[in-house]
Short mmCIF file of C-alpha atoms in Angstrom, two decimals:
data_model
loop_
_atom_site.label_atom_id
_atom_site.label_comp_id
_atom_site.label_asym_id
_atom_site.label_seq_id
_atom_site.Cartn_x
_atom_site.Cartn_y
_atom_site.Cartn_z
CA MET A 528 -15.74 -31.89 -4.05
CA SER A 529 -15.25 -27.89 -4.05
CA LEU A 530 -12.34 -26.78 -3.40
CA ARG A 531 -12.26 -25.22 0.28
CA VAL A 532 -10.70 -22.13 0.84
CA PHE A 533 -9.80 -20.45 4.16
CA ILE A 534 -8.94 -16.76 3.63
CA LEU A 535 -7.75 -13.98 6.15
CA ALA A 536 -7.39 -10.39 5.81
CA GLY A 537 -6.59 -7.78 8.58
CA GLU A 538 -6.95 -4.21 6.68
CA PRO A 539 -8.50 -2.53 3.90
CA SER A 540 -5.45 -3.07 1.27
CA GLY A 541 -5.85 -6.79 2.32
CA ASP A 542 -9.46 -6.65 1.00
CA ARG A 543 -9.08 -5.83 -1.67
CA LEU A 544 -6.17 -8.19 -2.26
CA GLY A 545 -8.38 -10.78 -1.14
CA ALA A 546 -11.70 -9.65 -3.40
CA ALA A 547 -9.53 -9.67 -6.59
CA LEU A 548 -8.21 -13.22 -5.22
CA MET A 549 -11.59 -14.48 -4.12
CA ALA A 550 -13.11 -13.74 -7.54
CA GLY A 551 -10.10 -15.86 -9.74
CA LEU A 552 -10.47 -18.85 -7.87
CA SER A 553 -14.22 -18.52 -8.63
CA GLN A 554 -13.50 -18.28 -12.18
CA LEU A 555 -11.08 -21.09 -12.38
CA ALA A 556 -12.34 -23.55 -9.70
CA PRO A 557 -16.40 -23.11 -9.81
CA GLY A 558 -17.92 -23.96 -6.76
CA VAL A 559 -15.24 -22.74 -4.30
CA GLN A 560 -16.31 -22.92 -0.35
CA PHE A 561 -15.09 -19.46 0.99
CA ASP A 562 -14.43 -19.20 5.29
CA GLY A 563 -12.64 -16.73 6.77
CA ILE A 564 -11.78 -13.00 8.23
CA GLY A 565 -12.70 -10.06 4.98
CA GLY A 566 -13.83 -7.12 4.68
CA ALA A 567 -16.53 -5.32 2.53
CA LEU A 568 -15.75 -5.83 -0.83
CA MET A 569 -14.38 -9.76 0.21
CA ALA A 570 -18.26 -10.03 1.58
CA GLU A 571 -19.23 -9.32 -2.17
CA GLN A 572 -17.18 -12.13 -3.39
CA GLY A 573 -19.01 -14.62 -0.82
CA LEU A 574 -17.37 -14.63 2.25
CA VAL A 575 -19.06 -14.19 5.36
CA SER A 576 -16.69 -13.03 8.05
CA ARG A 577 -16.49 -14.82 11.52
CA PHE A 578 -15.89 -11.30 12.82
CA PRO A 579 -15.78 -7.86 11.71
CA MET A 580 -11.92 -7.50 10.28
CA ASP A 581 -12.10 -4.03 11.65
CA GLU A 582 -10.61 -5.47 14.75
CA LEU A 583 -7.55 -6.62 13.37
CA SER A 584 -6.59 -3.26 12.00
CA VAL A 585 -5.04 -1.82 15.52
CA MET A 586 -2.08 -4.61 15.19
CA GLY A 587 1.77 -3.26 14.71
CA LEU A 588 2.90 -0.60 17.12
CA ALA A 589 1.49 0.65 20.65
CA GLU A 590 -2.52 0.76 19.86
CA VAL A 591 -2.16 -3.04 20.00
CA LEU A 592 -1.44 -2.60 23.57
CA PRO A 593 -4.39 -2.35 25.17
CA LYS A 594 -6.45 -4.54 23.18
CA TYR A 595 -3.34 -6.98 22.99
CA ARG A 596 -5.40 -10.10 25.23
CA HIS A 597 -8.32 -10.04 23.01
CA LEU A 598 -6.50 -9.64 19.79
CA LYS A 599 -4.69 -12.89 20.90
CA ARG A 600 -7.93 -14.69 21.98
CA ARG A 601 -8.42 -14.65 17.91
CA ILE A 602 -5.73 -15.39 16.83
CA ARG A 603 -6.60 -18.00 18.90
CA ASP A 604 -9.89 -18.24 17.60
CA THR A 605 -9.49 -18.19 13.88
CA ALA A 606 -6.50 -20.75 13.90
CA ASP A 607 -9.25 -23.18 15.97
CA ALA A 608 -12.04 -22.47 12.86
CA VAL A 609 -9.12 -23.56 10.10
CA LEU A 610 -8.11 -26.46 12.37
CA GLU A 611 -11.83 -27.73 12.88
CA THR A 612 -12.95 -26.83 9.34
CA LYS A 613 -9.95 -28.37 7.75
CA PRO A 614 -9.62 -26.37 4.56
CA ASP A 615 -7.33 -27.54 1.61
CA VAL A 616 -5.92 -23.87 1.87
CA LEU A 617 -5.23 -21.28 4.70
CA ILE A 618 -4.28 -18.16 2.75
CA THR A 619 -3.48 -15.31 4.71
CA ILE A 620 -3.05 -12.17 3.07
CA ASP A 621 -0.83 -9.14 4.50
CA SER A 622 -1.13 -7.99 8.36
CA PRO A 623 1.31 -10.51 9.52
CA ASP A 624 1.72 -9.96 13.18
CA PHE A 625 -2.06 -11.67 13.19
CA SER A 626 -1.66 -14.29 9.59
CA LEU A 627 1.50 -15.69 10.67
CA ARG A 628 0.58 -16.09 14.10
CA VAL A 629 -2.53 -18.04 12.86
CA ALA A 630 -0.21 -20.00 10.54
CA ARG A 631 2.49 -20.79 13.02
CA LEU A 632 -0.79 -22.32 15.16
CA VAL A 633 -1.98 -23.72 12.58
CA LYS A 634 1.36 -25.97 11.36
CA ALA A 635 1.96 -27.01 14.47
CA ARG A 636 -1.20 -29.21 14.71
CA SER A 637 -1.96 -30.18 10.63
CA ASN A 638 -0.04 -30.09 7.38
CA ILE A 639 -2.67 -27.92 6.11
CA ARG A 640 -0.76 -25.98 3.22
CA THR A 641 -0.56 -22.39 3.73
CA VAL A 642 0.00 -19.31 1.41
CA HIS A 643 0.63 -15.79 2.27
CA TYR A 644 -0.02 -13.06 0.05
CA VAL A 645 2.60 -9.96 -0.05
CA ALA A 646 5.66 -10.61 0.75
CA PRO A 647 7.65 -8.64 3.62
CA SER A 648 10.50 -6.34 2.66
CA VAL A 649 13.60 -8.53 3.33
CA TRP A 650 15.25 -7.00 0.30
CA ALA A 651 14.93 -3.64 2.12
CA TRP A 652 15.94 -4.55 5.77
CA ARG A 653 15.57 -7.26 8.63
CA PRO A 654 16.53 -10.46 6.03
CA LYS A 655 15.85 -12.78 8.84
CA ARG A 656 12.03 -12.83 8.51
CA ALA A 657 12.22 -14.78 5.83
CA GLY A 658 13.71 -17.98 7.57
CA ARG A 659 11.29 -17.46 10.37
CA MET A 660 8.42 -17.59 7.82
CA ALA A 661 9.22 -20.29 5.69
CA GLU A 662 8.82 -22.58 9.25
CA VAL A 663 4.70 -21.84 8.42
CA ILE A 664 4.07 -20.46 5.28
CA ASP A 665 4.53 -22.96 2.33
CA HIS A 666 4.12 -20.97 -0.67
CA VAL A 667 4.15 -16.65 -1.16
CA LEU A 668 2.28 -14.39 -3.51
CA ALA A 669 4.56 -11.37 -4.24
CA LEU A 670 3.68 -8.00 -5.78
CA LEU A 671 6.91 -7.11 -6.79
CA PRO A 672 8.78 -8.64 -9.60
CA PHE A 673 11.96 -8.96 -7.79
CA GLU A 674 10.86 -10.25 -4.75
CA PRO A 675 10.90 -14.46 -5.82
CA PRO A 676 14.42 -15.30 -4.81
CA TYR A 677 14.16 -13.95 -1.40
CA MET A 678 11.72 -16.33 -0.90
CA GLU A 679 12.53 -19.04 -2.77
CA ALA A 680 16.67 -18.79 -0.98
CA ALA A 681 14.42 -19.19 2.51
CA GLY A 682 12.36 -22.33 1.05
CA MET A 683 9.34 -20.88 0.35
CA ASP A 684 7.76 -21.48 -3.41
CA CYS A 685 6.83 -18.28 -4.72
CA ASP A 686 5.07 -17.10 -7.32
CA PHE A 687 4.88 -12.78 -9.01
CA VAL A 688 1.79 -12.38 -9.31
CA GLY A 689 1.62 -8.55 -10.16
CA HIS A 690 0.97 -6.01 -8.28
CA PRO A 691 -2.87 -4.38 -8.05
CA VAL A 692 -1.84 -1.14 -9.18
CA VAL A 693 -2.21 -1.94 -12.56
CA ALA A 694 -5.61 -2.90 -13.02
CA GLU A 695 -6.62 0.08 -11.09
CA PRO A 696 -8.20 2.18 -13.55
CA GLN A 697 -7.37 5.55 -15.23
CA ALA A 698 -9.14 8.85 -15.17
CA THR A 699 -11.33 9.86 -18.12
CA ALA A 700 -11.20 13.01 -20.19
CA ASP A 701 -14.55 13.69 -18.58
CA GLU A 702 -13.35 12.99 -14.98
CA SER A 703 -10.72 15.34 -15.75
CA ALA A 704 -12.56 17.90 -16.82
CA ALA A 705 -15.28 17.44 -14.63
CA LEU A 706 -13.00 17.96 -11.52
CA ARG A 707 -11.63 21.17 -12.86
CA ALA A 708 -14.79 22.61 -13.21
CA GLU A 709 -16.12 21.60 -9.88
CA PHE A 710 -13.12 22.77 -7.89
CA GLY A 711 -12.68 26.04 -10.08
CA LEU A 712 -9.12 24.90 -11.35
CA GLY A 713 -9.66 25.92 -14.80
CA ASP A 714 -6.47 25.77 -17.42
CA SER A 715 -4.17 26.37 -14.27
CA PRO A 716 -1.04 23.24 -14.37
CA PHE A 717 -1.44 22.15 -10.58
CA VAL A 718 0.66 20.04 -8.58
CA LEU A 719 -0.42 17.34 -6.16
CA ALA A 720 0.17 17.61 -2.55
CA LEU A 721 0.07 13.70 -0.48
CA PRO A 722 0.74 14.42 2.46
CA GLY A 723 -0.10 11.23 4.30
CA SER A 724 -2.85 9.30 5.08
CA ARG A 725 -2.66 8.80 9.37
CA ARG A 726 -2.48 11.44 11.25
CA SER A 727 1.08 10.63 12.28
CA GLU A 728 1.91 11.21 8.93
CA VAL A 729 0.09 14.45 8.74
CA GLY A 730 1.06 15.57 11.54
CA ARG A 731 4.84 15.46 10.54
CA LEU A 732 4.50 16.22 7.07
CA ALA A 733 1.95 18.45 6.33
CA PRO A 734 3.70 21.74 7.85
CA VAL A 735 6.92 20.72 5.79
CA PHE A 736 5.04 20.39 2.37
CA GLY A 737 3.22 23.39 3.25
CA GLU A 738 6.61 25.76 3.55
CA ALA A 739 7.89 23.81 0.54
CA LEU A 740 4.74 24.47 -1.71
CA LYS A 741 4.70 28.10 -1.09
CA ARG A 742 8.37 28.29 -1.99
CA PHE A 743 7.58 26.41 -5.65
CA VAL A 744 4.35 29.14 -6.04
CA ALA A 745 5.76 32.17 -5.28
CA GLN A 746 8.67 30.85 -7.64
CA HIS A 747 5.93 29.63 -10.46
CA PRO A 748 2.33 31.56 -9.70
CA GLU A 749 0.74 30.14 -12.53
CA TYR A 750 0.37 26.89 -10.28
CA ARG A 751 -2.61 25.22 -8.32
CA VAL A 752 -1.68 22.97 -5.33
CA VAL A 753 -4.36 20.32 -4.67
CA VAL A 754 -4.78 18.19 -1.78
CA PRO A 755 -6.63 14.85 -2.51
CA ALA A 756 -7.15 14.07 1.20
CA ALA A 757 -7.14 10.22 2.63
CA ALA A 758 -10.79 10.29 3.98
CA PRO A 759 -9.36 9.39 7.57
CA VAL A 760 -6.92 12.58 8.10
CA ALA A 761 -8.91 14.84 5.77
CA ALA A 762 -10.04 17.50 9.18
CA MET A 763 -6.64 17.26 10.20
CA VAL A 764 -5.48 18.20 6.93
CA GLN A 765 -7.75 20.83 6.30
CA LYS A 766 -6.45 22.56 9.64
CA ALA A 767 -2.97 22.54 8.05
CA LEU A 768 -3.96 24.07 5.15
CA VAL A 769 -4.09 27.00 6.90
CA ASP A 770 -0.08 27.66 6.77
CA TRP A 771 -0.03 26.45 2.96
CA PRO A 772 -0.57 28.49 -0.48
CA THR A 773 -3.90 30.61 -0.21
CA ASN A 774 -4.33 28.73 -4.07
CA THR A 775 -5.07 24.73 -2.33
CA VAL A 776 -7.74 23.37 -3.24
CA MET A 777 -8.64 19.97 -0.49
CA ILE A 778 -10.74 17.38 -1.83
CA ASP A 779 -12.81 15.68 1.22
CA PRO A 780 -14.06 12.54 -0.08
CA GLY A 781 -15.95 12.42 2.96
CA ARG A 782 -18.16 15.13 0.66
CA PHE A 783 -19.01 12.67 -2.37
CA LEU A 784 -20.51 9.42 -2.90
CA PRO A 785 -17.76 6.64 -2.95
CA GLU A 786 -17.47 6.63 -6.91
CA ARG A 787 -17.33 10.22 -7.53
CA ALA A 788 -14.65 10.47 -4.63
CA LYS A 789 -12.51 7.89 -6.44
CA ALA A 790 -13.41 9.68 -9.79
CA HIS A 791 -11.71 12.72 -8.17
CA LYS A 792 -9.00 11.01 -7.23
CA ARG A 793 -8.74 9.32 -10.74
CA ALA A 794 -8.71 12.89 -12.41
CA ALA A 795 -6.39 14.42 -9.84
CA PHE A 796 -3.54 11.89 -10.27
CA ALA A 797 -3.97 11.99 -13.93
CA GLY A 798 -4.94 15.93 -14.16
CA ALA A 799 -1.24 16.77 -12.24
CA ASP A 800 1.49 18.03 -13.56
CA LEU A 801 3.52 17.50 -11.24
CA ALA A 802 3.40 15.89 -7.63
CA LEU A 803 5.02 16.02 -3.46
CA ALA A 804 4.60 12.91 -2.08
CA ALA A 805 4.55 10.96 1.57
CA SER A 806 7.41 7.41 0.77
CA GLY A 807 4.29 4.55 0.14
CA THR A 808 2.96 2.70 -2.52
CA VAL A 809 1.37 6.15 -4.27
CA SER A 810 4.53 6.31 -5.66
CA LEU A 811 2.95 3.56 -7.97
CA GLU A 812 -0.08 5.19 -8.35
CA LEU A 813 1.06 8.12 -9.97
CA ALA A 814 3.19 5.83 -11.70
CA ALA A 815 0.29 4.34 -13.27
CA ALA A 816 -0.94 8.35 -13.74
CA ALA A 817 2.53 9.02 -14.96
CA THR A 818 2.40 11.84 -12.87
CA PRO A 819 6.26 12.78 -12.32
CA MET A 820 7.16 13.13 -8.61
CA VAL A 821 9.09 14.08 -5.37
CA ILE A 822 9.08 11.76 -2.27
CA ALA A 823 9.60 12.80 0.78
CA TYR A 824 9.19 11.56 4.77
CA ARG A 825 10.19 12.84 8.19
CA PHE A 826 10.83 9.76 10.52
CA GLN A 827 11.25 10.18 14.68
CA TRP A 828 14.67 10.27 15.50
CA LEU A 829 15.15 7.21 17.11
CA THR A 830 13.31 5.17 13.65
CA TRP A 831 15.65 7.52 11.65
CA GLN A 832 18.86 6.36 13.24
CA ILE A 833 17.61 2.11 13.24
CA MET A 834 16.65 2.32 9.11
CA LYS A 835 20.10 4.24 8.70
CA ARG A 836 21.96 0.99 10.43
CA MET A 837 19.56 -1.65 9.28
CA ALA A 838 18.96 -0.70 5.47
CA LEU A 839 19.87 -2.61 2.58
CA ILE A 840 18.67 -0.49 -0.23
CA ASP A 841 19.54 3.24 -0.94
CA THR A 842 16.53 4.15 -2.31
CA VAL A 843 12.67 3.79 -0.57
CA THR A 844 10.74 4.70 -3.69
CA LEU A 845 9.31 1.85 -5.86
CA VAL A 846 9.35 3.08 -8.91
CA ASN A 847 13.60 3.30 -8.20
CA LEU A 848 13.51 0.22 -7.35
CA VAL A 849 11.56 -1.97 -9.71
CA SER A 850 13.01 0.33 -12.63
CA ASP A 851 16.29 -0.17 -11.42
CA SER A 852 16.83 3.52 -11.62
CA ARG A 853 17.01 6.45 -9.39
CA VAL A 854 15.13 8.97 -11.17
CA VAL A 855 12.74 10.12 -8.46
CA PRO A 856 14.44 12.87 -5.97
CA GLU A 857 14.12 11.96 -2.21
CA CYS A 858 14.11 14.15 0.36
CA LEU A 859 14.16 11.58 3.45
CA GLY A 860 14.85 12.44 7.61
CA PRO A 861 17.16 15.20 7.93
CA ASP A 862 16.69 16.04 4.71
CA CYS A 863 13.31 16.70 4.52
CA THR A 864 13.44 20.16 4.86
CA ALA A 865 10.76 22.98 3.22
CA GLU A 866 14.20 24.07 0.84
CA ASN A 867 15.32 20.46 -0.38
CA ILE A 868 12.18 20.36 -1.18
CA ALA A 869 10.87 22.79 -3.33
CA ALA A 870 14.26 22.42 -4.99
CA GLN A 871 13.58 19.28 -6.40
CA LEU A 872 9.65 20.01 -7.16
CA ASP A 873 11.42 22.97 -9.22
CA ALA A 874 14.61 20.54 -10.76
CA VAL A 875 11.59 17.60 -11.20
CA LEU A 876 9.11 20.67 -13.04
CA THR A 877 11.78 21.57 -15.49
CA GLN A 878 13.05 17.57 -16.20
CA ALA A 879 9.78 16.07 -15.73
CA ASP A 880 10.62 13.76 -19.44
CA ALA A 881 13.04 11.92 -17.11
CA GLN A 882 10.38 10.08 -15.00
CA GLN A 883 8.45 8.94 -17.65
CA ASP A 884 10.75 5.96 -18.91
CA ALA A 885 11.12 4.61 -15.81
CA MET A 886 7.33 5.07 -14.82
CA ALA A 887 6.53 3.48 -17.61
CA LEU A 888 9.23 0.88 -17.36
CA THR A 889 7.98 0.28 -13.35
CA MET A 890 4.03 -0.31 -14.34
CA GLN A 891 5.56 -2.94 -17.22
CA ARG A 892 7.44 -4.76 -14.55
CA LEU A 893 4.46 -4.93 -12.39
CA GLY A 894 2.36 -6.41 -14.62
CA ALA A 895 0.21 -3.90 -16.80
CA GLY A 896 -1.17 -5.26 -19.91
CA GLY A 897 -1.34 -9.08 -18.61
CA GLU A 898 -3.47 -10.84 -17.12
CA ALA A 899 -5.26 -9.29 -13.87
CA PRO A 900 -3.30 -9.75 -11.13
CA GLY A 901 -5.86 -12.01 -8.65
CA LEU A 902 -6.60 -14.44 -11.77
CA ARG A 903 -2.67 -14.83 -12.03
CA ALA A 904 -2.73 -14.77 -8.12
CA ALA A 905 -5.67 -17.79 -8.55
CA ARG A 906 -4.21 -19.74 -10.94
CA ALA A 907 -0.44 -19.57 -9.15
CA VAL A 908 -2.23 -21.40 -5.41
CA LEU A 909 -3.98 -23.81 -8.26
CA GLU A 910 -1.50 -25.17 -9.84
CA ARG A 911 0.53 -25.31 -6.21
CA LEU A 912 -1.87 -27.15 -5.05
CA GLY A 913 -1.18 -29.00 -8.03
#
């Protein structure tokens, strides 16, 4: 009898993880049957989503309140579907507000094996989440190499399967040359500016990034500024650039076909001499491209006060954490000022080589050069199923 997998993803990053995992399962367990919820990439691997994944993208903050009843019904309906179809395994991907609620309902009425892909960052804050998760999850697939002990201590199986960033293609020489030609960069060195992919991030960071970069360019007039904007906030970024250095170039992915937009982003990351980025997994994309960086982030006042008191780590940058170093400078909270950022950009520019070893070590520890993460994840699922 074919393996039957019920798989759930609630956002684009989960769709990518899910598609790679499905491809791995199809390779290792020919004839596997998929059911569940996912996006376009998972559909390409054979999933017919029970409802549009976009309905779950609001899970998290205040946006959830107007749709609470609808989302609660989706949680219940999804759990009922799992119980009705009786798969060999239920795989939930990130989106814990949705995923773990479904898993809890399933576990309350069955012994269906549950796997969760992407460990919660209990090493950073709220460590009790691991214990609550262990009540409904049997097996965790971790993206970071130091996560399994935290999950195992809570009573779950856990396998480090590699981070998807190591499988992402890097820019070719032709792509880099095409970017410079298309956007008139010539041979100029440039600093990459990445003020976030959410409207709230861009609103808080774009003004201070712009002022910091004006200071930097005043000291280094040969530098251009390149902004590969995220599609959801491109219009907002474009408006903010009025107060940025006059030589700033924005790359709007909405103006190009998807593959060309991806090539532009790859080339921008690879060709930059330096980057200023919002905190997040973008630091790993920069590390994969070997681009030295400064990380900066402004929080709402209450969020910052809570984080200061609850944080279990002294850095938020994954390159620093994975490499066990602190070579990537951070300007966070009240330290996220134009003056501080400009000073750190200048320091990194003059000592760019200091980050190279840490970035290379990060990629090695995340699985670069090994089996693709999706295939590793599939192998881990099958081996634990026995």
